[in-house]
Tab-separated table of C-alpha atoms in Angstrom:
chain	number	residue	atom	x	y	z
A	1	MET	CA	-12.621	7.372	-15.951
A	2	LEU	CA	-11.362	5.693	-19.065
A	3	THR	CA	-14.372	4.446	-20.876
A	4	LYS	CA	-14.920	1.100	-22.707
A	5	ARG	CA	-15.044	1.692	-26.453
A	6	ILE	CA	-17.651	0.611	-28.916
A	7	ILE	CA	-16.244	0.189	-32.407
A	8	PRO	CA	-18.211	-0.443	-35.666
A	9	CYS	CA	-16.315	-2.153	-38.326
A	10	PHE	CA	-16.798	-1.810	-41.894
A	11	ASP	CA	-15.718	-4.153	-44.812
A	12	VAL	CA	-14.631	-2.043	-47.749
A	13	ALA	CA	-13.572	-2.992	-51.343
A	14	ASP	CA	-12.406	-0.626	-53.910
A	15	GLY	CA	-13.164	2.282	-51.575
A	16	ARG	CA	-16.678	1.305	-50.918
A	17	VAL	CA	-18.388	-0.218	-47.899
A	18	VAL	CA	-19.551	-3.602	-49.177
A	19	LYS	CA	-21.658	-5.134	-46.303
A	20	GLY	CA	-25.361	-4.077	-46.359
A	21	ILE	CA	-26.141	-1.116	-44.123
A	22	ARG	CA	-29.754	-1.327	-43.506
A	23	PHE	CA	-30.826	1.059	-40.857
A	24	LEU	CA	-29.347	4.418	-41.519
A	25	ASN	CA	-31.151	6.902	-43.612
A	26	LEU	CA	-28.448	7.465	-46.180
A	27	ARG	CA	-28.314	8.746	-49.669
A	28	ASP	CA	-25.316	6.343	-50.383
A	29	ALA	CA	-24.786	3.548	-47.879
A	30	GLY	CA	-21.704	2.463	-49.708
A	31	ASP	CA	-19.847	5.747	-49.046
A	32	PRO	CA	-17.364	5.327	-46.214
A	33	VAL	CA	-17.338	8.950	-45.496
A	34	GLU	CA	-21.136	9.251	-45.163
A	35	LEU	CA	-21.128	6.173	-42.935
A	36	ALA	CA	-18.372	7.433	-40.795
A	37	ARG	CA	-20.242	10.660	-40.156
A	38	ALA	CA	-23.511	8.820	-39.380
A	39	TYR	CA	-21.750	6.452	-36.922
A	40	ASN	CA	-19.906	9.297	-35.323
A	41	ASP	CA	-23.130	11.118	-34.746
A	42	GLU	CA	-24.569	7.813	-33.238
A	43	GLY	CA	-21.759	7.856	-30.710
A	44	ALA	CA	-19.149	5.490	-32.040
A	45	ASP	CA	-15.869	5.846	-30.183
A	46	GLU	CA	-13.752	4.737	-33.098
A	47	LEU	CA	-14.103	3.177	-36.602
A	48	VAL	CA	-12.344	0.302	-38.268
A	49	PHE	CA	-12.291	-0.156	-42.062
A	50	LEU	CA	-11.082	-3.475	-43.290
A	51	ASP	CA	-10.130	-3.647	-46.938
A	52	ILE	CA	-11.240	-7.117	-47.919
A	53	ARG	CA	-9.853	-7.091	-51.397
A	54	ALA	CA	-6.659	-5.160	-50.746
A	55	SER	CA	-3.957	-5.574	-53.307
A	56	PRO	CA	-1.052	-3.362	-54.650
A	57	GLU	CA	-3.161	-2.548	-57.750
A	58	ARG	CA	-5.914	-1.108	-55.596
A	59	ARG	CA	-3.654	0.707	-53.258
A	60	ASP	CA	-4.599	4.211	-54.765
A	61	THR	CA	-8.319	3.705	-54.228
A	62	ALA	CA	-7.606	2.649	-50.556
A	63	ILE	CA	-5.356	5.724	-50.042
A	64	ASP	CA	-7.983	7.966	-51.564
A	65	MET	CA	-10.659	6.485	-49.263
A	66	VAL	CA	-8.543	6.958	-46.269
A	67	GLN	CA	-7.819	10.658	-47.162
A	68	ARG	CA	-11.503	11.306	-47.664
A	69	ILE	CA	-12.437	9.815	-44.316
A	70	ALA	CA	-9.654	11.745	-42.629
A	71	ASN	CA	-10.936	14.971	-44.051
A	72	GLU	CA	-14.396	14.647	-42.516
A	73	VAL	CA	-14.109	12.511	-39.468
A	74	PHE	CA	-12.724	13.784	-36.158
A	75	ILE	CA	-12.668	10.504	-34.232
A	76	PRO	CA	-9.901	7.924	-34.447
A	77	PHE	CA	-10.096	5.405	-37.205
A	78	THR	CA	-8.096	2.238	-38.094
A	79	VAL	CA	-7.382	0.767	-41.458
A	80	GLY	CA	-6.618	-2.842	-42.092
A	81	GLY	CA	-6.309	-5.313	-44.965
A	82	GLY	CA	-3.245	-5.810	-47.083
A	83	ILE	CA	-0.839	-4.080	-44.799
A	84	ARG	CA	2.336	-5.932	-45.479
A	85	SER	CA	5.355	-3.517	-44.945
A	86	PRO	CA	6.432	-0.511	-42.980
A	87	GLU	CA	5.906	1.328	-46.331
A	88	ASP	CA	2.286	0.333	-46.326
A	89	VAL	CA	1.970	1.542	-42.740
A	90	ARG	CA	3.443	4.817	-43.630
A	91	GLN	CA	1.164	5.402	-46.655
A	92	MET	CA	-1.908	4.789	-44.535
A	93	LEU	CA	-0.773	7.100	-41.668
A	94	GLU	CA	0.316	9.827	-44.079
A	95	SER	CA	-3.093	9.585	-45.754
A	96	GLY	CA	-4.724	10.279	-42.393
A	97	ALA	CA	-5.348	6.935	-40.697
A	98	ASP	CA	-4.750	6.989	-36.965
A	99	LYS	CA	-3.913	3.310	-36.658
A	100	VAL	CA	-3.199	0.388	-39.021
A	101	ALA	CA	-4.241	-3.193	-38.325
A	102	ILE	CA	-1.775	-5.892	-39.327
A	103	ASN	CA	-2.871	-9.392	-39.447
A	104	THR	CA	-1.441	-12.095	-41.832
A	105	ALA	CA	1.815	-10.106	-42.561
A	106	ALA	CA	2.611	-10.090	-38.817
A	107	VAL	CA	2.638	-13.849	-38.831
A	108	GLU	CA	4.625	-14.189	-42.104
A	109	ASN	CA	7.059	-11.433	-41.456
A	110	ALA	CA	8.428	-11.779	-37.843
A	111	ASP	CA	9.976	-8.303	-37.696
A	112	LEU	CA	7.126	-6.309	-39.249
A	113	VAL	CA	5.419	-5.359	-35.927
A	114	ARG	CA	8.664	-4.368	-34.318
A	115	GLU	CA	9.826	-2.379	-37.239
A	116	ALA	CA	6.568	-0.575	-37.675
A	117	ALA	CA	6.192	0.138	-33.932
A	118	GLU	CA	9.721	1.509	-33.679
A	119	ARG	CA	9.234	3.800	-36.726
A	120	PHE	CA	5.708	5.014	-36.149
A	121	GLY	CA	5.090	4.362	-32.496
A	122	SER	CA	3.146	1.597	-30.775
A	123	GLN	CA	-0.007	3.732	-30.589
A	124	CYS	CA	-0.759	3.263	-34.250
A	125	ILE	CA	-0.013	-0.363	-34.615
A	126	VAL	CA	-2.864	-2.797	-33.930
A	127	VAL	CA	-2.218	-6.508	-34.458
A	128	ALA	CA	-5.392	-8.296	-35.507
A	129	ILE	CA	-5.474	-11.985	-34.709
A	130	ASP	CA	-8.023	-14.362	-36.186
A	131	ALA	CA	-8.390	-17.500	-33.996
A	132	LYS	CA	-10.234	-20.777	-33.906
A	133	GLY	CA	-10.632	-23.192	-31.039
A	134	SER	CA	-8.407	-26.197	-31.570
A	135	ALA	CA	-9.205	-29.791	-30.737
A	136	ALA	CA	-6.303	-29.977	-28.547
A	137	GLY	CA	-7.519	-27.087	-26.448
A	138	GLY	CA	-6.585	-23.396	-26.746
A	139	TRP	CA	-6.964	-21.374	-29.890
A	140	GLN	CA	-5.076	-21.564	-33.075
A	141	VAL	CA	-4.050	-18.512	-35.127
A	142	HIS	CA	-5.284	-18.371	-38.757
A	143	THR	CA	-3.921	-16.350	-41.466
A	144	TYR	CA	-5.787	-15.199	-44.600
A	145	GLY	CA	-8.946	-15.090	-42.402
A	146	GLY	CA	-11.096	-13.664	-45.193
A	147	VAL	CA	-10.528	-16.430	-47.535
A	148	GLY	CA	-12.395	-19.748	-47.246
A	149	GLY	CA	-12.106	-20.018	-43.389
A	150	GLY	CA	-8.488	-19.007	-43.257
A	151	THR	CA	-5.290	-21.001	-43.103
A	152	PRO	CA	-4.300	-22.488	-39.788
A	153	VAL	CA	-0.759	-21.840	-38.510
A	154	GLU	CA	0.939	-23.632	-35.717
A	155	ILE	CA	0.782	-20.803	-33.304
A	156	ASP	CA	-1.324	-20.508	-30.139
A	157	ALA	CA	-3.410	-17.319	-30.325
A	158	VAL	CA	-2.889	-16.265	-26.667
A	159	GLU	CA	0.855	-16.802	-26.824
A	160	TRP	CA	0.900	-14.876	-30.131
A	161	ALA	CA	-0.914	-11.915	-28.638
A	162	GLY	CA	1.705	-11.781	-25.987
A	163	ARG	CA	4.585	-11.835	-28.492
A	164	CYS	CA	2.986	-9.107	-30.633
A	165	ALA	CA	2.477	-6.936	-27.556
A	166	GLU	CA	6.085	-7.452	-26.536
A	167	ALA	CA	7.317	-6.583	-30.155
A	168	GLY	CA	5.524	-3.232	-29.866
A	169	ALA	CA	1.802	-3.687	-30.846
A	170	GLY	CA	-0.160	-0.941	-29.076
A	171	GLU	CA	-3.430	-2.914	-29.217
A	172	ILE	CA	-4.691	-6.405	-29.992
A	173	LEU	CA	-7.778	-7.022	-31.915
A	174	ILE	CA	-8.829	-10.571	-31.263
A	175	THR	CA	-11.504	-12.192	-33.428
A	176	CYS	CA	-12.959	-15.601	-32.700
A	177	MET	CA	-13.621	-17.056	-36.065
A	178	ASP	CA	-15.981	-19.626	-34.628
A	179	ALA	CA	-18.161	-16.976	-33.158
A	180	ASP	CA	-17.820	-14.460	-36.119
A	181	GLY	CA	-21.122	-13.808	-37.861
A	182	THR	CA	-23.150	-16.013	-35.432
A	183	GLN	CA	-24.396	-13.064	-33.304
A	184	GLU	CA	-24.360	-15.477	-30.384
A	185	GLY	CA	-21.786	-13.557	-28.419
A	186	TYR	CA	-18.053	-13.138	-28.232
A	187	ASP	CA	-15.755	-15.985	-27.227
A	188	LEU	CA	-15.379	-14.795	-23.644
A	189	GLU	CA	-12.720	-17.346	-22.673
A	190	LEU	CA	-10.536	-16.340	-25.620
A	191	THR	CA	-11.086	-12.638	-25.022
A	192	ARG	CA	-10.229	-12.971	-21.310
A	193	ALA	CA	-7.185	-15.126	-21.927
A	194	VAL	CA	-5.701	-12.546	-24.331
A	195	SER	CA	-6.653	-9.636	-22.075
A	196	GLU	CA	-4.983	-11.333	-19.218
A	197	ALA	CA	-1.840	-12.221	-21.295
A	198	VAL	CA	-1.044	-8.645	-22.563
A	199	GLN	CA	-0.618	-5.254	-20.896
A	200	VAL	CA	-1.990	-3.328	-23.982
A	201	PRO	CA	-5.646	-2.750	-24.677
A	202	VAL	CA	-7.603	-5.534	-26.219
A	203	ILE	CA	-10.551	-5.207	-28.674
A	204	ALA	CA	-12.987	-8.122	-28.640
A	205	SER	CA	-14.381	-9.113	-31.970
A	206	GLY	CA	-16.709	-11.636	-33.540
A	207	GLY	CA	-20.232	-12.681	-32.441
A	208	ALA	CA	-21.898	-9.598	-31.106
A	209	GLY	CA	-25.580	-9.907	-31.440
A	210	LYS	CA	-27.012	-7.832	-28.589
A	211	PRO	CA	-26.002	-5.370	-25.997
A	212	GLU	CA	-25.519	-8.065	-23.366
A	213	HIS	CA	-22.704	-9.484	-25.479
A	214	MET	CA	-20.774	-6.269	-25.175
A	215	TYR	CA	-21.321	-6.238	-21.432
A	216	GLU	CA	-19.996	-9.811	-21.174
A	217	ALA	CA	-16.972	-8.848	-23.288
A	218	PHE	CA	-16.125	-6.110	-20.775
A	219	VAL	CA	-16.989	-7.807	-17.631
A	220	ASN	CA	-16.150	-11.548	-18.281
A	221	GLY	CA	-13.786	-11.065	-21.209
A	222	LYS	CA	-11.934	-8.111	-19.638
A	223	ALA	CA	-11.919	-6.395	-22.996
A	224	ASP	CA	-11.100	-2.713	-23.353
A	225	ALA	CA	-13.158	-2.181	-26.672
A	226	ALA	CA	-15.861	-4.175	-28.406
A	227	LEU	CA	-15.986	-4.341	-32.141
A	228	ALA	CA	-19.182	-5.199	-34.023
A	229	ALA	CA	-20.506	-5.072	-37.563
A	230	SER	CA	-23.965	-6.687	-38.341
A	231	ILE	CA	-25.501	-5.688	-34.984
A	232	PHE	CA	-25.178	-1.961	-35.930
A	233	HIS	CA	-25.257	-2.202	-39.741
A	234	PHE	CA	-28.520	-4.184	-39.902
A	235	GLY	CA	-30.104	-1.893	-37.414
A	236	THR	CA	-30.677	-4.548	-34.751
A	237	HIS	CA	-29.353	-2.110	-32.166
A	238	ARG	CA	-28.212	1.517	-32.322
A	239	ILE	CA	-24.876	2.464	-30.791
A	240	ARG	CA	-26.406	4.888	-28.383
A	241	ASP	CA	-28.827	2.343	-27.080
A	242	VAL	CA	-26.023	-0.152	-26.490
A	243	LYS	CA	-24.069	2.457	-24.579
A	244	GLN	CA	-27.106	3.388	-22.644
A	245	TYR	CA	-27.581	-0.271	-21.710
A	246	LEU	CA	-23.893	-0.470	-20.620
A	247	ALA	CA	-24.068	2.780	-18.540
A	248	GLU	CA	-27.112	1.505	-16.718
A	249	ARG	CA	-25.047	-1.489	-15.726
A	250	ASP	CA	-22.103	0.585	-14.430
A	251	ILE	CA	-19.806	0.072	-17.455
A	252	PRO	CA	-18.056	3.443	-18.132
A	253	VAL	CA	-18.934	4.658	-21.586
A	254	ARG	CA	-18.883	7.943	-23.414
A	255	LEU	CA	-22.369	9.254	-23.741
B	1	MET	CA	-4.175	34.867	-39.704
B	2	LYS	CA	-0.984	32.914	-40.030
B	3	VAL	CA	-1.372	29.612	-38.315
B	4	VAL	CA	1.680	27.345	-38.547
B	5	VAL	CA	1.548	23.640	-37.822
B	6	VAL	CA	4.967	22.454	-37.163
B	7	ASP	CA	6.053	19.470	-39.265
B	8	TYR	CA	9.108	17.847	-37.742
B	9	GLY	CA	8.541	14.596	-39.486
B	10	ALA	CA	6.305	13.002	-36.919
B	11	GLY	CA	2.702	12.285	-36.595
B	12	ASN	CA	-0.625	13.375	-37.020
B	13	LEU	CA	-0.245	16.498	-39.103
B	14	HIS	CA	-3.123	15.738	-41.394
B	15	SER	CA	-5.756	15.475	-38.680
B	16	VAL	CA	-4.435	18.529	-36.775
B	17	SER	CA	-4.380	20.525	-40.006
B	18	ARG	CA	-7.983	19.369	-40.932
B	19	ALA	CA	-9.249	20.392	-37.370
B	20	VAL	CA	-7.728	23.915	-37.955
B	21	VAL	CA	-9.494	24.127	-41.407
B	22	ASN	CA	-12.682	23.021	-39.689
B	23	ALA	CA	-12.222	25.864	-37.203
B	24	GLY	CA	-12.085	28.339	-40.177
B	25	THR	CA	-8.423	28.927	-41.088
B	26	ARG	CA	-6.119	27.093	-43.430
B	27	PRO	CA	-2.873	26.590	-41.539
B	28	LEU	CA	0.565	26.421	-43.085
B	29	VAL	CA	2.087	22.951	-42.467
B	30	THR	CA	5.764	23.478	-42.678
B	31	SER	CA	9.109	21.924	-41.858
B	32	ASN	CA	10.781	25.284	-42.266
B	33	PRO	CA	11.401	26.986	-38.995
B	34	SER	CA	11.705	30.409	-40.462
B	35	TYR	CA	8.001	30.440	-40.916
B	36	LEU	CA	7.675	30.775	-37.136
B	37	ASP	CA	9.095	34.330	-37.369
B	38	ASP	CA	5.920	35.940	-38.461
B	39	ALA	CA	3.466	33.281	-37.322
B	40	GLU	CA	0.487	34.488	-35.387
B	41	ALA	CA	-0.345	31.085	-33.837
B	42	VAL	CA	1.804	27.828	-33.727
B	43	ILE	CA	0.707	24.324	-33.143
B	44	VAL	CA	3.080	21.571	-32.347
B	45	PRO	CA	1.402	18.206	-32.791
B	46	GLY	CA	2.959	14.903	-32.162
B	47	VAL	CA	2.589	11.176	-31.625
B	48	GLY	CA	5.337	8.583	-30.934
B	49	ALA	CA	8.301	8.600	-28.574
B	50	ALA	CA	9.816	11.503	-26.754
B	51	ALA	CA	13.385	10.758	-27.913
B	52	ASP	CA	12.256	10.775	-31.551
B	53	THR	CA	10.325	13.975	-31.114
B	54	MET	CA	13.204	15.774	-29.643
B	55	SER	CA	15.781	14.502	-32.077
B	56	ASN	CA	13.349	15.418	-34.914
B	57	LEU	CA	12.808	18.903	-33.479
B	58	ARG	CA	16.605	19.361	-33.211
B	59	ALA	CA	17.377	17.906	-36.660
B	60	SER	CA	14.886	20.063	-38.227
B	61	GLY	CA	16.119	23.157	-36.468
B	62	PHE	CA	12.976	23.971	-34.607
B	63	VAL	CA	14.304	24.089	-30.970
B	64	GLU	CA	15.580	27.728	-31.004
B	65	PRO	CA	12.666	29.045	-33.112
B	66	ILE	CA	10.123	27.566	-30.842
B	67	HIS	CA	12.003	29.079	-27.794
B	68	ASP	CA	11.985	32.429	-29.599
B	69	TYR	CA	8.393	32.165	-30.600
B	70	ILE	CA	7.134	31.295	-27.130
B	71	SER	CA	9.205	33.999	-25.588
B	72	SER	CA	7.579	36.521	-27.881
B	73	GLY	CA	4.273	35.963	-26.212
B	74	ARG	CA	2.435	34.743	-29.294
B	75	PRO	CA	-0.100	31.888	-28.890
B	76	PHE	CA	1.274	28.426	-28.784
B	77	LEU	CA	-0.557	25.105	-28.823
B	78	GLY	CA	1.018	21.834	-27.997
B	79	VAL	CA	-0.710	18.607	-28.495
B	80	CYS	CA	0.230	15.207	-26.997
B	81	MET	CA	4.070	14.962	-27.639
B	82	GLY	CA	3.884	18.629	-28.362
B	83	GLN	CA	2.760	19.061	-24.671
B	84	GLN	CA	5.397	16.721	-23.155
B	85	ALA	CA	8.168	18.332	-25.217
B	86	LEU	CA	7.694	21.635	-23.392
B	87	PHE	CA	8.996	20.229	-20.141
B	88	GLU	CA	12.554	19.697	-18.948
B	89	VAL	CA	12.994	15.906	-19.053
B	90	SER	CA	11.127	12.966	-20.251
B	91	GLU	CA	11.778	9.545	-18.752
B	92	GLU	CA	10.592	7.810	-21.868
B	93	GLY	CA	13.315	5.305	-22.946
B	94	GLY	CA	15.847	6.607	-20.422
B	95	GLU	CA	16.259	10.310	-19.743
B	96	HIS	CA	15.716	12.758	-22.531
B	97	GLU	CA	16.275	16.399	-22.374
B	98	CYS	CA	13.204	18.172	-23.694
B	99	LEU	CA	12.673	21.947	-24.518
B	100	GLY	CA	12.736	22.910	-20.976
B	101	ILE	CA	10.202	25.666	-21.301
B	102	LEU	CA	8.032	24.443	-18.345
B	103	PRO	CA	9.659	23.115	-15.173
B	104	GLY	CA	8.806	19.445	-14.598
B	105	ARG	CA	9.212	15.872	-15.822
B	106	VAL	CA	7.413	13.476	-18.105
B	107	VAL	CA	6.952	10.212	-16.394
B	108	ARG	CA	5.435	6.753	-17.175
B	109	PHE	CA	2.146	5.415	-15.717
B	110	ALA	CA	3.111	3.081	-13.005
B	111	ASN	CA	-0.111	2.088	-11.500
B	112	GLY	CA	-0.636	-1.370	-12.834
B	113	LEU	CA	-3.210	-0.195	-15.348
B	114	LYS	CA	-2.861	-0.919	-18.976
B	115	VAL	CA	-0.328	1.206	-20.855
B	116	PRO	CA	-0.887	2.953	-23.256
B	117	HIS	CA	-3.752	4.826	-21.696
B	118	MET	CA	-5.905	4.584	-24.839
B	119	GLY	CA	-9.336	5.716	-25.437
B	120	TRP	CA	-11.851	8.363	-24.246
B	121	ASN	CA	-11.458	9.775	-20.790
B	122	GLN	CA	-12.868	12.775	-19.023
B	123	VAL	CA	-11.151	16.081	-18.448
B	124	ARG	CA	-12.113	17.820	-15.094
B	125	ILE	CA	-11.587	21.510	-15.543
B	126	VAL	CA	-9.599	22.714	-12.465
B	127	LYS	CA	-9.260	26.295	-13.741
B	128	GLN	CA	-11.265	28.223	-16.208
B	129	HIS	CA	-9.485	29.364	-19.420
B	130	PRO	CA	-10.589	30.593	-22.684
B	131	ILE	CA	-9.499	27.315	-24.263
B	132	PHE	CA	-12.534	25.678	-22.400
B	133	GLU	CA	-15.089	28.054	-23.676
B	134	GLY	CA	-18.171	26.002	-24.489
B	135	VAL	CA	-16.513	22.851	-23.339
B	136	GLY	CA	-18.332	21.231	-20.406
B	137	ASP	CA	-16.602	20.126	-17.336
B	138	GLY	CA	-16.123	16.337	-17.538
B	139	SER	CA	-16.100	16.266	-21.297
B	140	TYR	CA	-14.577	13.212	-23.045
B	141	PHE	CA	-11.347	13.430	-25.131
B	142	TYR	CA	-9.397	10.864	-26.945
B	143	PHE	CA	-6.103	9.937	-25.327
B	144	VAL	CA	-3.286	7.654	-26.378
B	145	HIS	CA	-0.004	7.859	-24.392
B	146	SER	CA	2.131	5.948	-21.909
B	147	TYR	CA	3.720	8.936	-20.299
B	148	TYR	CA	2.360	12.042	-18.800
B	149	PRO	CA	3.793	15.394	-17.567
B	150	ARG	CA	4.304	16.184	-13.965
B	151	PRO	CA	4.700	19.954	-13.870
B	152	ALA	CA	6.725	21.395	-10.989
B	153	ASP	CA	4.293	24.301	-10.785
B	154	PRO	CA	0.770	22.963	-10.046
B	155	GLU	CA	-0.600	26.442	-10.911
B	156	ILE	CA	-0.266	25.760	-14.637
B	157	VAL	CA	-2.601	22.731	-14.552
B	158	ILE	CA	-5.966	23.855	-15.930
B	159	GLY	CA	-7.422	20.405	-16.684
B	160	GLU	CA	-6.872	17.060	-15.001
B	161	THR	CA	-7.703	13.464	-15.964
B	162	GLU	CA	-7.788	10.385	-13.793
B	163	TYR	CA	-6.056	7.212	-14.905
B	164	GLY	CA	-4.820	5.517	-11.720
B	165	VAL	CA	-3.428	8.913	-10.926
B	166	ASN	CA	-4.726	12.398	-11.514
B	167	PHE	CA	-2.598	13.884	-14.161
B	168	ALA	CA	-2.261	17.254	-16.000
B	169	SER	CA	-4.244	16.704	-19.168
B	170	VAL	CA	-4.465	20.392	-19.994
B	171	ILE	CA	-1.841	23.005	-19.039
B	172	ALA	CA	-1.647	26.672	-19.588
B	173	ARG	CA	0.893	29.333	-18.826
B	174	ASP	CA	0.868	32.814	-20.331
B	175	ASN	CA	0.587	32.308	-24.061
B	176	ILE	CA	1.015	28.476	-23.876
B	177	VAL	CA	-1.731	26.014	-23.931
B	178	ALA	CA	-1.129	22.175	-24.265
B	179	THR	CA	-3.153	19.178	-24.109
B	180	GLN	CA	-2.201	15.596	-23.481
B	181	PHE	CA	-5.096	14.200	-25.496
B	182	HIS	CA	-5.783	14.706	-29.145
B	183	PRO	CA	-8.439	17.279	-29.622
B	184	GLU	CA	-8.313	16.774	-33.333
B	185	LYS	CA	-9.661	13.263	-32.690
B	186	SER	CA	-12.141	14.094	-29.840
B	187	GLY	CA	-15.234	14.986	-31.901
B	188	GLU	CA	-17.113	18.184	-31.273
B	189	ALA	CA	-15.466	19.044	-27.838
B	190	GLY	CA	-11.976	18.774	-29.513
B	191	LEU	CA	-13.011	20.894	-32.528
B	192	ARG	CA	-14.225	23.442	-30.101
B	193	MET	CA	-10.887	23.709	-28.528
B	194	TYR	CA	-9.231	24.446	-31.857
B	195	ALA	CA	-11.745	27.049	-32.493
B	196	ASN	CA	-11.054	28.553	-29.037
B	197	PHE	CA	-7.307	28.425	-29.741
B	198	LEU	CA	-7.807	30.363	-32.941
B	199	LYS	CA	-10.063	32.822	-31.082
B	200	ILE	CA	-7.356	33.330	-28.515
B	201	ALA	CA	-4.904	33.971	-31.311
B	202	THR	CA	-7.156	36.412	-33.056
B	203	THR	CA	-7.687	38.313	-29.821
B	204	ALA	CA	-3.974	38.330	-29.145
B	205	GLY	CA	-3.234	39.650	-32.650
B	206	VAL	CA	-5.729	42.504	-32.097
B	207	SER	CA	-4.377	43.689	-28.696
């Protein structure tokens, strides 16, 4: 049976992991390769690296990091942050990334997702959507999510997810910005709305604080994968314990 | 041992190559078909669409050399698109003629489930084979695909996976082994399969 995936996410800058990693017994908690190995051993199904300070000048550092991860890690990993053109996608894939996450650039360049999917295949194109609940109901897409709360754009997140999937995205990573960092649980309504709107797999993101939240994301949110950062990095829960919890509740996971 | 990874301008060459290195041999990653002449093991990886895979294989002159190589009885490993390409026809984006080495068609999942079939799923071993040495029945492997092969000859299916239907996730015939999943992205179990393939190739070279 196809399992639900648990995906730890790392923020990186200049080729280093920047968020505190508290629980693992590591020599160098900033080294993406060492962390990737450790999380692989813990039972992570995939890894996501988001370059939070991506820029053309730092491109070489990012590529070097992707190559080093690819040399050592034999599970799929996604790289995001600063992917703005098919050329950026190509560079990351050739360096060894399995997938790239496109966020702001997908909104600003209407053809990017289609072009990238046609050239490299849908399987490697993840569209990441940052969304916030809007007063009028529904959820509004935000670009530049990492900068001061993001910039709202006049697009409904659920509708946007549908359009991206139609354009060729192989997967949708949906982050609820209101829930992100709260550790109070994923936005299940948003996750479910997106999951029901698209035929491609959906990764829930933002708000994971305990194993129950992942359970809810799968059962109530109908997500295919759950992404989390703090819950794992700060040692609140181990990946294997989360998977055990899920398995006991009849959620198919790889143990 | 001369292990060749076929580079026809598509896909996950890097990870396939690293998995072979991990198994103890540095492969030659090449877009030059003449290297198949004296290869002792050949791997055809692949991601993406069937039409692209076939047009790339044709454009880079690999079609005949792959036929010749397989006819010669030397060990061959196909991964993902490298498995699908072995069949006669793929229905991906119309009807595309493939290599036609194995009878059968490549068809789309039509079961109302999400496509692509993406993530970790189990392989049930239906027939023992040296490629499975040390790999437990029901082990998890990483899949990402929207189409799957439907071999005309069920005898070549050695591993099956369930996703709405039971499909052929590992096939073997004579010197051919091919997987629908990506062993190079499937952690320990996948690396084990690369090691097993090299062992098969080593044994073949000795005999």
